[in-house]
PDB file of C-alpha atoms and ligand atoms in Angstrom:
ATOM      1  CA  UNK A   1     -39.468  21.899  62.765  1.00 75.00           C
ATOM      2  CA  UNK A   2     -40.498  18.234  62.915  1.00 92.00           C
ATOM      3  CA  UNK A   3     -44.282  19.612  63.099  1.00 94.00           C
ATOM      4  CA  UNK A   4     -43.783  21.463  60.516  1.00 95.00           C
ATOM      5  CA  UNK A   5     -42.312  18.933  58.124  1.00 96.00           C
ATOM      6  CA  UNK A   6     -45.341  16.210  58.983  1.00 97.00           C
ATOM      7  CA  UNK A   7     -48.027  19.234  58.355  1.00 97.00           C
ATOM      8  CA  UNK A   8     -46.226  19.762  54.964  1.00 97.00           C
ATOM      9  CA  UNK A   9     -45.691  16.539  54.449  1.00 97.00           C
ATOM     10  CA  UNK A  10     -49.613  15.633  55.027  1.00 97.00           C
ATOM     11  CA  UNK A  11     -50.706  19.224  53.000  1.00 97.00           C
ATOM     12  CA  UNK A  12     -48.452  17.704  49.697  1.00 97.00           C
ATOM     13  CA  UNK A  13     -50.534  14.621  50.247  1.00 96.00           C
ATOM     14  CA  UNK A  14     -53.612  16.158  49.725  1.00 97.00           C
ATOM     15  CA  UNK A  15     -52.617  18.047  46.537  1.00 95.00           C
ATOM     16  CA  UNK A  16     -51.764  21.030  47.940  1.00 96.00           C
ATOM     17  CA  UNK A  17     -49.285  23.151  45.761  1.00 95.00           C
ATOM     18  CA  UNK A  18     -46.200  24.573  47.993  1.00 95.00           C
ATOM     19  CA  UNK A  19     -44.938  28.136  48.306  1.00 93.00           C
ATOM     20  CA  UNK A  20     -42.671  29.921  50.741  1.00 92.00           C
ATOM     21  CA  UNK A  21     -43.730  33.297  51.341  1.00 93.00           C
ATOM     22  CA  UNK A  22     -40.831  36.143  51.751  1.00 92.00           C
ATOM     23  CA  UNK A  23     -41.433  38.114  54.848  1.00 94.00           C
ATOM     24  CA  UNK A  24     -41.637  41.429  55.098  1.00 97.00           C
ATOM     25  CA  UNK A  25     -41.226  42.362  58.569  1.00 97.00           C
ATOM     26  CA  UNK A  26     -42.432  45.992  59.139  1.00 98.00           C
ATOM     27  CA  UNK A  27     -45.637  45.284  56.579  1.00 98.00           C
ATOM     28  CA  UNK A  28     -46.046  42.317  59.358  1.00 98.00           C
ATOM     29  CA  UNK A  29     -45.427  44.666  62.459  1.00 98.00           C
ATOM     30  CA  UNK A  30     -47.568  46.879  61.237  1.00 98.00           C
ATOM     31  CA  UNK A  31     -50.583  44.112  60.593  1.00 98.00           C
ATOM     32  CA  UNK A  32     -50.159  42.561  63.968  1.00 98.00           C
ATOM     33  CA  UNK A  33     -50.528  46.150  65.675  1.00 98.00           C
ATOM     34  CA  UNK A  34     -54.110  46.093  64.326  1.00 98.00           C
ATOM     35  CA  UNK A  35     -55.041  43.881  67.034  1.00 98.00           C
ATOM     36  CA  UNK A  36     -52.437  43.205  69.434  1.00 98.00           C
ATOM     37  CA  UNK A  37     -50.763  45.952  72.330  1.00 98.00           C
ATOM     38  CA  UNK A  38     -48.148  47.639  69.856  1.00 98.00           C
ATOM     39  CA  UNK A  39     -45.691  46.805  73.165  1.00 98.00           C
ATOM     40  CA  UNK A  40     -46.487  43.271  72.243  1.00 98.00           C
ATOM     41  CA  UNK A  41     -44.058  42.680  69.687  1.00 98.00           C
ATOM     42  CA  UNK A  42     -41.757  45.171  70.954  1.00 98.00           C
ATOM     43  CA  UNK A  43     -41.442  43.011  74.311  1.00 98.00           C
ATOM     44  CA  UNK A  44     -41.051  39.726  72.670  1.00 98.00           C
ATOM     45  CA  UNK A  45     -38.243  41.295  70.138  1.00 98.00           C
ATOM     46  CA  UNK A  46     -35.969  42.982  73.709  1.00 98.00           C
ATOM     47  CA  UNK A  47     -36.848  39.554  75.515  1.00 98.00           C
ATOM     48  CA  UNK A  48     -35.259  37.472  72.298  1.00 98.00           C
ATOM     49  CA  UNK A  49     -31.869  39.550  72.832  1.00 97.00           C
ATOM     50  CA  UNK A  50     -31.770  38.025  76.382  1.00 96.00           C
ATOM     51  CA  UNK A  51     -32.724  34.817  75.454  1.00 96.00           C
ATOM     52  CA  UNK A  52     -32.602  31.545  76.069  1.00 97.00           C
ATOM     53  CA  UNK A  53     -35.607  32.432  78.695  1.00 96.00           C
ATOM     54  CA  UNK A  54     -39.499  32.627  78.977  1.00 97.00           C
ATOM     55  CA  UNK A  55     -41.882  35.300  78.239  1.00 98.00           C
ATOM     56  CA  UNK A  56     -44.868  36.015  80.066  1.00 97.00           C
ATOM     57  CA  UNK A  57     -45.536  32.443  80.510  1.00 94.00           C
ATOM     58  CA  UNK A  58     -43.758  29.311  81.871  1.00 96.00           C
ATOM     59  CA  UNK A  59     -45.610  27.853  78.548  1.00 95.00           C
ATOM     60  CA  UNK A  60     -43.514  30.211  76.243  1.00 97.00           C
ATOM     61  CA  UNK A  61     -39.963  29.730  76.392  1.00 97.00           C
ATOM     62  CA  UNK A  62     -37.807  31.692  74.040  1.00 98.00           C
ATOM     63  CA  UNK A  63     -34.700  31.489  71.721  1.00 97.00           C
ATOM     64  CA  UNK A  64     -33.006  33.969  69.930  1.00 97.00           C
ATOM     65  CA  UNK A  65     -34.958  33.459  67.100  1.00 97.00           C
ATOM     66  CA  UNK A  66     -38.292  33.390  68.493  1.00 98.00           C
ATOM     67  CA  UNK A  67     -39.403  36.568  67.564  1.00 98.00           C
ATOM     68  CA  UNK A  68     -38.566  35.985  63.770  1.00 98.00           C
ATOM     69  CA  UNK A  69     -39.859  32.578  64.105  1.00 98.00           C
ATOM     70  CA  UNK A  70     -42.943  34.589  65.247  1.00 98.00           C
ATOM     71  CA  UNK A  71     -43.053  37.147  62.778  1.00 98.00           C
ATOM     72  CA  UNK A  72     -42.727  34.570  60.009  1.00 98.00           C
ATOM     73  CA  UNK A  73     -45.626  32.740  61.089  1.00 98.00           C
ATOM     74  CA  UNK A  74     -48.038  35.866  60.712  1.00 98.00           C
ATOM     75  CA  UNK A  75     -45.884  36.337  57.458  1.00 98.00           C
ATOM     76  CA  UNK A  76     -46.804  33.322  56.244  1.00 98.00           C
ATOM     77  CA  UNK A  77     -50.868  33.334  57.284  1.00 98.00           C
ATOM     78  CA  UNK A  78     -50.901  37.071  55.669  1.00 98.00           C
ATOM     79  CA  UNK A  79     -49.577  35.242  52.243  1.00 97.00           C
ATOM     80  CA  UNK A  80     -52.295  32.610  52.378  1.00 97.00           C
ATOM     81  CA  UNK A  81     -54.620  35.595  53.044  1.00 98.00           C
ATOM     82  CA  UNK A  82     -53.284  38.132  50.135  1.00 97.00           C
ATOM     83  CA  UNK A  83     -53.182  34.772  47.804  1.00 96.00           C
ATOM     84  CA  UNK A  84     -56.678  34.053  48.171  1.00 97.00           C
ATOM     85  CA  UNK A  85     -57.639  37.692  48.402  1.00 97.00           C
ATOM     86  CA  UNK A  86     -56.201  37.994  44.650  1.00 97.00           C
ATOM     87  CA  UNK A  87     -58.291  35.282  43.477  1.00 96.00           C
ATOM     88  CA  UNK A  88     -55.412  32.983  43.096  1.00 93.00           C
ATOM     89  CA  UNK A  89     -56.927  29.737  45.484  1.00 93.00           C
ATOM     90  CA  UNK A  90     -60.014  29.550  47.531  1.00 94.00           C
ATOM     91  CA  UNK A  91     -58.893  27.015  49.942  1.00 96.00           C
ATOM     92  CA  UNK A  92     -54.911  27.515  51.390  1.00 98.00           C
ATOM     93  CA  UNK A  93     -53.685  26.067  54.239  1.00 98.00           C
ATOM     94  CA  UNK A  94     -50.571  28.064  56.369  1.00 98.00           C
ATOM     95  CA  UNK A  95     -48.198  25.287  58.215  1.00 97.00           C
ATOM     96  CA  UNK A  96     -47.377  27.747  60.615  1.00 97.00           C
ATOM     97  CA  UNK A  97     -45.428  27.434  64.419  1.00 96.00           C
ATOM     98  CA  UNK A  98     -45.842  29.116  66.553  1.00 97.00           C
ATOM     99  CA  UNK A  99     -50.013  28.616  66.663  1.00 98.00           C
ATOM    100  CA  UNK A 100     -51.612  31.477  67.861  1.00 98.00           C
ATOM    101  CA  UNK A 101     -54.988  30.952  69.228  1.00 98.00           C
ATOM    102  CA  UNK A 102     -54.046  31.168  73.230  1.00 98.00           C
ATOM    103  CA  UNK A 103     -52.397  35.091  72.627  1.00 98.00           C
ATOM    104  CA  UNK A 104     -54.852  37.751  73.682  1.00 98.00           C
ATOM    105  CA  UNK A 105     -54.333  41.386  73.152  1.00 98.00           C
ATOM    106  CA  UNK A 106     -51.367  42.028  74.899  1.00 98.00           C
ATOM    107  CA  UNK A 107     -50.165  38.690  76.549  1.00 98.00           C
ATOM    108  CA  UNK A 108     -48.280  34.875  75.219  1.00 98.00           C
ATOM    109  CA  UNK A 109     -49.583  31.960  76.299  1.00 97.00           C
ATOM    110  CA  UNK A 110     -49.746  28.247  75.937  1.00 97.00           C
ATOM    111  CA  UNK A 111     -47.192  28.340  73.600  1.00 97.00           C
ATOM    112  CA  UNK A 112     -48.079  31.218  71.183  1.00 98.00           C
ATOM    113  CA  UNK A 113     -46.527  34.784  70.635  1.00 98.00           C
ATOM    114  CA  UNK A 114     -49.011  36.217  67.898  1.00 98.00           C
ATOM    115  CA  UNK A 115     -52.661  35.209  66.994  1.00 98.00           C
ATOM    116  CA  UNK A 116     -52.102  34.568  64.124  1.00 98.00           C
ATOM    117  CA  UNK A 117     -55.642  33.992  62.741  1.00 98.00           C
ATOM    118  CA  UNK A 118     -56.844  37.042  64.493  1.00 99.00           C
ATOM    119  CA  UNK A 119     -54.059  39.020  62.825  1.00 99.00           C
ATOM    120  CA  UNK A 120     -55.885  37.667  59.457  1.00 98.00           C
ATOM    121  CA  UNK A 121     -58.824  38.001  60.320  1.00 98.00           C
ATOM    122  CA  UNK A 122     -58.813  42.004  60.696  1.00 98.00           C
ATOM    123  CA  UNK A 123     -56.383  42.455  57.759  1.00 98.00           C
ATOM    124  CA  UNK A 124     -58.962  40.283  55.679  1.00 98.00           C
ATOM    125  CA  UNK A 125     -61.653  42.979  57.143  1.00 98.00           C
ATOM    126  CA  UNK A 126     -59.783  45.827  56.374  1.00 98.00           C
ATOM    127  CA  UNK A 127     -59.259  44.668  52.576  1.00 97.00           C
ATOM    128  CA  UNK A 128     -63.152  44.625  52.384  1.00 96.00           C
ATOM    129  CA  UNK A 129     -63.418  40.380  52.716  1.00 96.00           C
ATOM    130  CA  UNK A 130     -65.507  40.865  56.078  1.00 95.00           C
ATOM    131  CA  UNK A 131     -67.787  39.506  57.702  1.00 98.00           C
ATOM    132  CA  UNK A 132     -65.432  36.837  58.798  1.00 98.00           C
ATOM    133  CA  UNK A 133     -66.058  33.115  60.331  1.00 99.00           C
ATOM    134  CA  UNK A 134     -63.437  31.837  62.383  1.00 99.00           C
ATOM    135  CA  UNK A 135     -63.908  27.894  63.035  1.00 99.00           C
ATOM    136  CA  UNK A 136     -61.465  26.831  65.794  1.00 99.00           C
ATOM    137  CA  UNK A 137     -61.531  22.983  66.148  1.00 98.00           C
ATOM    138  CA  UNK A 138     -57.967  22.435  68.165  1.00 98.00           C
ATOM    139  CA  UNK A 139     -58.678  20.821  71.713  1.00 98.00           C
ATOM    140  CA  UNK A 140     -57.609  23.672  73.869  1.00 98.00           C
ATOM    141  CA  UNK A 141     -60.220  26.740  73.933  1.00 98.00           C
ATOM    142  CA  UNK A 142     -58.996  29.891  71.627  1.00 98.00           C
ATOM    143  CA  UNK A 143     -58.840  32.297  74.670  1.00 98.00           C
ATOM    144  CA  UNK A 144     -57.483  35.081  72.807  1.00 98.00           C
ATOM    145  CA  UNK A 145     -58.898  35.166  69.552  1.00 99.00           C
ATOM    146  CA  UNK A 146     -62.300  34.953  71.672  1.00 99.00           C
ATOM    147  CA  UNK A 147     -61.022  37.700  73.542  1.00 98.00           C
ATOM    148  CA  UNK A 148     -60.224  39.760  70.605  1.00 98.00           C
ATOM    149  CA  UNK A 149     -63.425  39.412  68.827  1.00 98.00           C
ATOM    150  CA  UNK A 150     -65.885  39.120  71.824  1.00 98.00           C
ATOM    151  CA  UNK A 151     -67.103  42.465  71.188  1.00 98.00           C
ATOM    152  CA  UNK A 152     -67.590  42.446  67.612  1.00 98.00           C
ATOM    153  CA  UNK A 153     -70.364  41.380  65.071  1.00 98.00           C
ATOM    154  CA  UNK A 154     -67.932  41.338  62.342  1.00 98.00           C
ATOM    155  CA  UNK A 155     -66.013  38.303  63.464  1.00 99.00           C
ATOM    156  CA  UNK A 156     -67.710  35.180  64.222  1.00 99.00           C
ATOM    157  CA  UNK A 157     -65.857  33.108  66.575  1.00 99.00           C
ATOM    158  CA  UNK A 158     -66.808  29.676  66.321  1.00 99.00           C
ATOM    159  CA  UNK A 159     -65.177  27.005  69.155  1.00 99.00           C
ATOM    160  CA  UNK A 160     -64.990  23.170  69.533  1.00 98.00           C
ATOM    161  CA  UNK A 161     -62.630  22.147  72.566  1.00 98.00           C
ATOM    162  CA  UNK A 162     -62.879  20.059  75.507  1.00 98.00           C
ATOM    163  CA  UNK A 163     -63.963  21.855  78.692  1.00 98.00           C
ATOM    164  CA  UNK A 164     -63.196  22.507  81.501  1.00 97.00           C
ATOM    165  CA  UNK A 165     -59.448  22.145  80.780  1.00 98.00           C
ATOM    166  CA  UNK A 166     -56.844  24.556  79.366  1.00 97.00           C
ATOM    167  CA  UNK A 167     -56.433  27.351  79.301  1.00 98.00           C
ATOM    168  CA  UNK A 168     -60.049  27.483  81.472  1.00 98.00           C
ATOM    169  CA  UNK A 169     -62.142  29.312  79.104  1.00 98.00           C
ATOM    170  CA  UNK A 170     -65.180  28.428  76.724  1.00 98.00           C
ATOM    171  CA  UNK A 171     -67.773  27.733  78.430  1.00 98.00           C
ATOM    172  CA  UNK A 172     -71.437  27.703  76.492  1.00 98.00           C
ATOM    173  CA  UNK A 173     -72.312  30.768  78.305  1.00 98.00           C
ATOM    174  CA  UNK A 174     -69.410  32.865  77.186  1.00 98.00           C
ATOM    175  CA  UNK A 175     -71.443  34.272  73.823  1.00 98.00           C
ATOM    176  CA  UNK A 176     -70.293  38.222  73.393  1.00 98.00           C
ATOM    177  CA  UNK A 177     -70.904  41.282  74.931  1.00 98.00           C
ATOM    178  CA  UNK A 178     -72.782  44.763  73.540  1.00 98.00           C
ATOM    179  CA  UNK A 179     -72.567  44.349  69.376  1.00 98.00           C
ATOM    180  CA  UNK A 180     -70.813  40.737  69.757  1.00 98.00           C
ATOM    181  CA  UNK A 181     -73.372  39.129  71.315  1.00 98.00           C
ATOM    182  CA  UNK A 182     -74.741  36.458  69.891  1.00 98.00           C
ATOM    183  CA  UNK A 183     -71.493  36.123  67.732  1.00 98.00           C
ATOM    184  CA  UNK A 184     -69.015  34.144  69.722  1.00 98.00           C
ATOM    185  CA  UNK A 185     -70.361  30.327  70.281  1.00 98.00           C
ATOM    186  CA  UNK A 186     -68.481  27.978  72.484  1.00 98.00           C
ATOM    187  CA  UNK A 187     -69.650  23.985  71.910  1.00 98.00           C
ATOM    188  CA  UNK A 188     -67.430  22.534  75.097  1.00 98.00           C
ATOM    189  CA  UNK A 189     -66.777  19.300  74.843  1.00 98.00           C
ATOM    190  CA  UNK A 190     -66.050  16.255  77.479  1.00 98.00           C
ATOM    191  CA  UNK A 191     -62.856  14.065  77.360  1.00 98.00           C
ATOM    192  CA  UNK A 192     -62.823  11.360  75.016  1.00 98.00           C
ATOM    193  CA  UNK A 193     -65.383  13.449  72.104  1.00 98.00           C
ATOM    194  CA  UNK A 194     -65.139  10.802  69.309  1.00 98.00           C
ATOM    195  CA  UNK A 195     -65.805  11.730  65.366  1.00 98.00           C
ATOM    196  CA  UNK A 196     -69.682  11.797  66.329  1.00 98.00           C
ATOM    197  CA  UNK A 197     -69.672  14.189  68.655  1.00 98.00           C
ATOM    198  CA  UNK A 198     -67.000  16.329  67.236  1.00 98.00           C
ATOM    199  CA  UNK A 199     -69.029  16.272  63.494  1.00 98.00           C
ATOM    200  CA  UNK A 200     -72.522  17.146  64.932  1.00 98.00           C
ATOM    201  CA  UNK A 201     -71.028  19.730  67.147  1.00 98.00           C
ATOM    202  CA  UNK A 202     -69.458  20.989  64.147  1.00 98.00           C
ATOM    203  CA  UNK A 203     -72.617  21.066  61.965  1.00 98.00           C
ATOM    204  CA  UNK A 204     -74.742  22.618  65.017  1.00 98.00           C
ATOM    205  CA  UNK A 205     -72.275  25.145  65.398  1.00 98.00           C
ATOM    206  CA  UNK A 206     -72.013  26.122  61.090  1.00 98.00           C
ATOM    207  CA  UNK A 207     -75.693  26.650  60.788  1.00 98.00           C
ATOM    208  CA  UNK A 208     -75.593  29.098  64.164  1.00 98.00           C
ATOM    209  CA  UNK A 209     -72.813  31.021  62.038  1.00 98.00           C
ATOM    210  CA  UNK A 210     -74.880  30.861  58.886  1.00 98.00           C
ATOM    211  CA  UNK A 211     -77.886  32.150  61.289  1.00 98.00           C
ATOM    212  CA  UNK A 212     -75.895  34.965  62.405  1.00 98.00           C
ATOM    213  CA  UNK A 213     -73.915  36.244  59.143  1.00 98.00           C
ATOM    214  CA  UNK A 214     -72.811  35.222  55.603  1.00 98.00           C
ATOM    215  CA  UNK A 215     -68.889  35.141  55.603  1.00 98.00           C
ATOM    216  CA  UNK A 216     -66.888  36.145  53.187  1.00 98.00           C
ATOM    217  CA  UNK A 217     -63.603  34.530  54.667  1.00 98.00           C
ATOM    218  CA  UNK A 218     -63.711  31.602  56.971  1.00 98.00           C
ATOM    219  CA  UNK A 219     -60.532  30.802  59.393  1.00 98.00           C
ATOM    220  CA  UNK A 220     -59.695  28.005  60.559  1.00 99.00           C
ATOM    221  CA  UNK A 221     -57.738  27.294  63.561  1.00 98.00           C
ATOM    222  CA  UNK A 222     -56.732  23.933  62.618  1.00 98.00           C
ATOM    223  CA  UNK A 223     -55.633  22.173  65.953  1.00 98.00           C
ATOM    224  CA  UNK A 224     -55.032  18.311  65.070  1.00 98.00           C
ATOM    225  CA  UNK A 225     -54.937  17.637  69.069  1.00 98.00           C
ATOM    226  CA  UNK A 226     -58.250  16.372  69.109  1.00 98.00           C
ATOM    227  CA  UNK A 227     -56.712  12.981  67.724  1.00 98.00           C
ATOM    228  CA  UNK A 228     -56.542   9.749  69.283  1.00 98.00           C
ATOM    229  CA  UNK A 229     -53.068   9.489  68.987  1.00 98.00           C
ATOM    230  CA  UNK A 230     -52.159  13.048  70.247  1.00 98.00           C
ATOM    231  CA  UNK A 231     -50.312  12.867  73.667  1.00 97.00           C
ATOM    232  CA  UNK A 232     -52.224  15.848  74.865  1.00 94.00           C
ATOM    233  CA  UNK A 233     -55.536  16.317  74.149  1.00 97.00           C
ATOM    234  CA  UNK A 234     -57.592  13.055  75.416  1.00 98.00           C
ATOM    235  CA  UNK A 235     -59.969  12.996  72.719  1.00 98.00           C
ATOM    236  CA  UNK A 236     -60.821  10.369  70.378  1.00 98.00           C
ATOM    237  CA  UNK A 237     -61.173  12.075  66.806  1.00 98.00           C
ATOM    238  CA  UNK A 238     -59.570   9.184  63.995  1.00 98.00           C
ATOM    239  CA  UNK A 239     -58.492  10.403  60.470  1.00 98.00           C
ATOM    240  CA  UNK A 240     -61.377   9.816  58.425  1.00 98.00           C
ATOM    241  CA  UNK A 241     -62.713  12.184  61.546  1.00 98.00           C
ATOM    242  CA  UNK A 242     -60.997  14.845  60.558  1.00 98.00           C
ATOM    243  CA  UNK A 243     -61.779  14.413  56.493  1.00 98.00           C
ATOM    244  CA  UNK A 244     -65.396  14.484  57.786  1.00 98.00           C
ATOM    245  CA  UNK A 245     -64.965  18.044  59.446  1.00 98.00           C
ATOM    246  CA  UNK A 246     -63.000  18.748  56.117  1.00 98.00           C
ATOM    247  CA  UNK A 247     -66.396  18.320  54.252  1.00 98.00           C
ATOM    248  CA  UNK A 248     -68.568  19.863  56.372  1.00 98.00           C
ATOM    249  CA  UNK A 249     -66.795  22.735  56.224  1.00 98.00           C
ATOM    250  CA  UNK A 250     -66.315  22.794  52.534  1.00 97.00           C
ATOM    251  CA  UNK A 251     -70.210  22.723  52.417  1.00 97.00           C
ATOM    252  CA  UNK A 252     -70.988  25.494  54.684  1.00 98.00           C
ATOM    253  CA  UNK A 253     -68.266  27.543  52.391  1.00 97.00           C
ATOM    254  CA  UNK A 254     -69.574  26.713  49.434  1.00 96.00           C
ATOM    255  CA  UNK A 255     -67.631  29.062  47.556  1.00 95.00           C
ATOM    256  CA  UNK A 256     -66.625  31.315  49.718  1.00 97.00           C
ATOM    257  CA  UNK A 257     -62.696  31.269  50.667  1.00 97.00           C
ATOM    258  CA  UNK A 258     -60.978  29.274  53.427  1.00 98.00           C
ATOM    259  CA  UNK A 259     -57.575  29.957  54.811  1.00 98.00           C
ATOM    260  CA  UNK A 260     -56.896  27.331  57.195  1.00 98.00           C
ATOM    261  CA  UNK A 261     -54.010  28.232  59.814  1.00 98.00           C
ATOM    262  CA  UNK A 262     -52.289  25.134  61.891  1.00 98.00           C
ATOM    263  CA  UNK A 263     -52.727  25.304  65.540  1.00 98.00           C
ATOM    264  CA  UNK A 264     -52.089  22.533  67.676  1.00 97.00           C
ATOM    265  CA  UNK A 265     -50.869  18.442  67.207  1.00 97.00           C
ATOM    266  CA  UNK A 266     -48.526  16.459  69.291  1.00 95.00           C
ATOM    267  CA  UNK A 267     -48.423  13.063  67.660  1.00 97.00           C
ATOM    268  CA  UNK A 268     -46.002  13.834  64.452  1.00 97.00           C
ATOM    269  CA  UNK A 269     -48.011  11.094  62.832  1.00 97.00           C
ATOM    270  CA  UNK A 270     -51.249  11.526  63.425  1.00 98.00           C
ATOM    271  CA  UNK A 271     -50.776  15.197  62.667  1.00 98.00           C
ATOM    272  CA  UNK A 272     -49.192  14.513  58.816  1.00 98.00           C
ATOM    273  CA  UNK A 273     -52.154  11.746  58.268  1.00 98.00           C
ATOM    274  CA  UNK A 274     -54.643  14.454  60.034  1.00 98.00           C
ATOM    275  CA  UNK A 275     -54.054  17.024  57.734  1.00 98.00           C
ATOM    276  CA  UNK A 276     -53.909  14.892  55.019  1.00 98.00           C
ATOM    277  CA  UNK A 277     -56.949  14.113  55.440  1.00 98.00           C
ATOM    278  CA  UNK A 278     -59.039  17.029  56.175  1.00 98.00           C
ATOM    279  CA  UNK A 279     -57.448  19.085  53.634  1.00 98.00           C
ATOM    280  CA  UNK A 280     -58.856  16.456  51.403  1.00 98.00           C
ATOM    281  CA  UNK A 281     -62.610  16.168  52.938  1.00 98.00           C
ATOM    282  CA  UNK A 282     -62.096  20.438  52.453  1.00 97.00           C
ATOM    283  CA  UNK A 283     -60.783  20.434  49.013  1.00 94.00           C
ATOM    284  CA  UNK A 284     -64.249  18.744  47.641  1.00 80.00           C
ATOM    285  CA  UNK A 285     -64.894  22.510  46.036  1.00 55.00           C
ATOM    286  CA  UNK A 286     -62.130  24.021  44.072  1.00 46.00           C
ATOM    287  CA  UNK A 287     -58.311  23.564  44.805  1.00 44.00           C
ATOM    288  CA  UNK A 288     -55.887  24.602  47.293  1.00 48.00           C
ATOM    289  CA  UNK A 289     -52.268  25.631  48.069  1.00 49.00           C
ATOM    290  CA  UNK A 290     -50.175  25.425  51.019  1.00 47.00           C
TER     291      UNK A 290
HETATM  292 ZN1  LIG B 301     -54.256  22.823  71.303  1.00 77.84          ZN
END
């Protein structure tokens, strides 16, 4: 909860208006079967009645309320998604735990139950808001929202993360397969990436998804574990770094929507001042809510 309170805590900071979504688990079920194995949840819900234990992974241990934890989090992206979807805020951002990126179709990892930006991602493409952009700027690679996506051309899957390191994936020659070629683009990075590297990655990598499409929703998996301060990540990204990406990313959207869905960020400090800050850089066009 701690993370959760600093994300908040850094989201008020940069204006954002609050709202706590009611969850309505089946509706969320029901969205996360679009793109997970429908035993998915149903294994995580069986594994929660015999918890305190792990599932799947010695990354992913498990309470009682893990799977509800879980469900919530989806919940809560699919609010940001249906508020911006009615017009009410073009830039929201979901303070969300568990993150998601690391789950792939049918398997937890590295800490995370349901992707929960994939899970927006197809509902936003069922509702008629596709193509979609997913930027995914957290240290550790997106594995499964890679995997998800690899062979589509209606999701763009856009990663900065340091390489090789966990979870072993993203390297620059992992681009797609059959229609998804050419629409997954990995920019690995080596340890200690400062803001300069990390903000012309991030512009080389926005005008290869404005190449290849013209979103209509961008995601972002917002991992603040690229920060000097974070315990994990050994990069070297400061604040101001992060309000940087913030713009740049408000200028490639121009006025197109961004939901941007926490990932990742260890250091309970730098992660409130971190998302402070590049909610701010991002809220340059138009206002937000969290
Ligand atoms: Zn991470």
């Amino acid at each position: 909860m701690a993370r959760l309170e600093a994300a908040l805590a850094g989201a008020r900071r940069a204006g954002f208006a609050e709202r706590t979504p009611a969850v309505d688990e089946e509706a969320v079920l029901q969205a996360i079967v679009q793109v997970h194995d429908p035993r998915l949840p149903e294994r995580l819900r069986e594994a929660c009645r015999r918890a305190p234990s792990f599932f799947d992974s010695a990354d992913n241990p498990i309470s009682p309320g893990t799977f509800a934890a879980a469900v919530a989090a989806v919940g809560c992206v699919l609010d940001g998604l249906a508020h911006i979807m009615a017009g009410n805020a073009p830039r929201v951002f979901a303070a969300v735990r568990p993150p998601g990126h690391h789950a792939t179709r049918s398997q937890a990892m590295g800490f995370c139950f349901f992707n929960n930006v994939a899970v927006a991602a197809e509902a936003a493409l069922q509702k008629g808001f596709g193509p979609v952009a997913i930027v995914d700027f957290d240290v550790h690679h997106g594995n499964g929202t890679q995997e998800l996506f690899y062979h589509r051309d209606d999701v763009f899957y856009l990663s900065l993360h340091r390489y090789p390191y966990y979870p072993g994936t993203g390297g620059a020659d992992e681009i797609g397969v059959g229609r998804g070629r050419g629409f997954t683009r990995n920019l690995p990075l080596a340890p200690g990436a400062d803001d300069e590297v990390y903000l012309g990655a991030l512009a080389l990598g926005l005008e290869e998804v404005m190449r290849a499409m013209s979103p209509h929703m961008w995601l972002i998996s917002a991992g603040f574990d690229a920060h000097e301060l974070d315990p994990l990540g050994g990069m070297a990204v400061t604040t101001e770094g992060f309000q940087k990406m913030g713009k740049l990313l408000a200028q490639a959207a121009g006025s197109v929507p961004v939901l941007v869905v926490l990932e990742g960020g260890y250091n309970l400090d730098a992660l409130k001042e971190s998302v402070a800050a590049f909610l701010s850089g991002l809220s340059q066009v138009g206002s937000g809510s969290s």
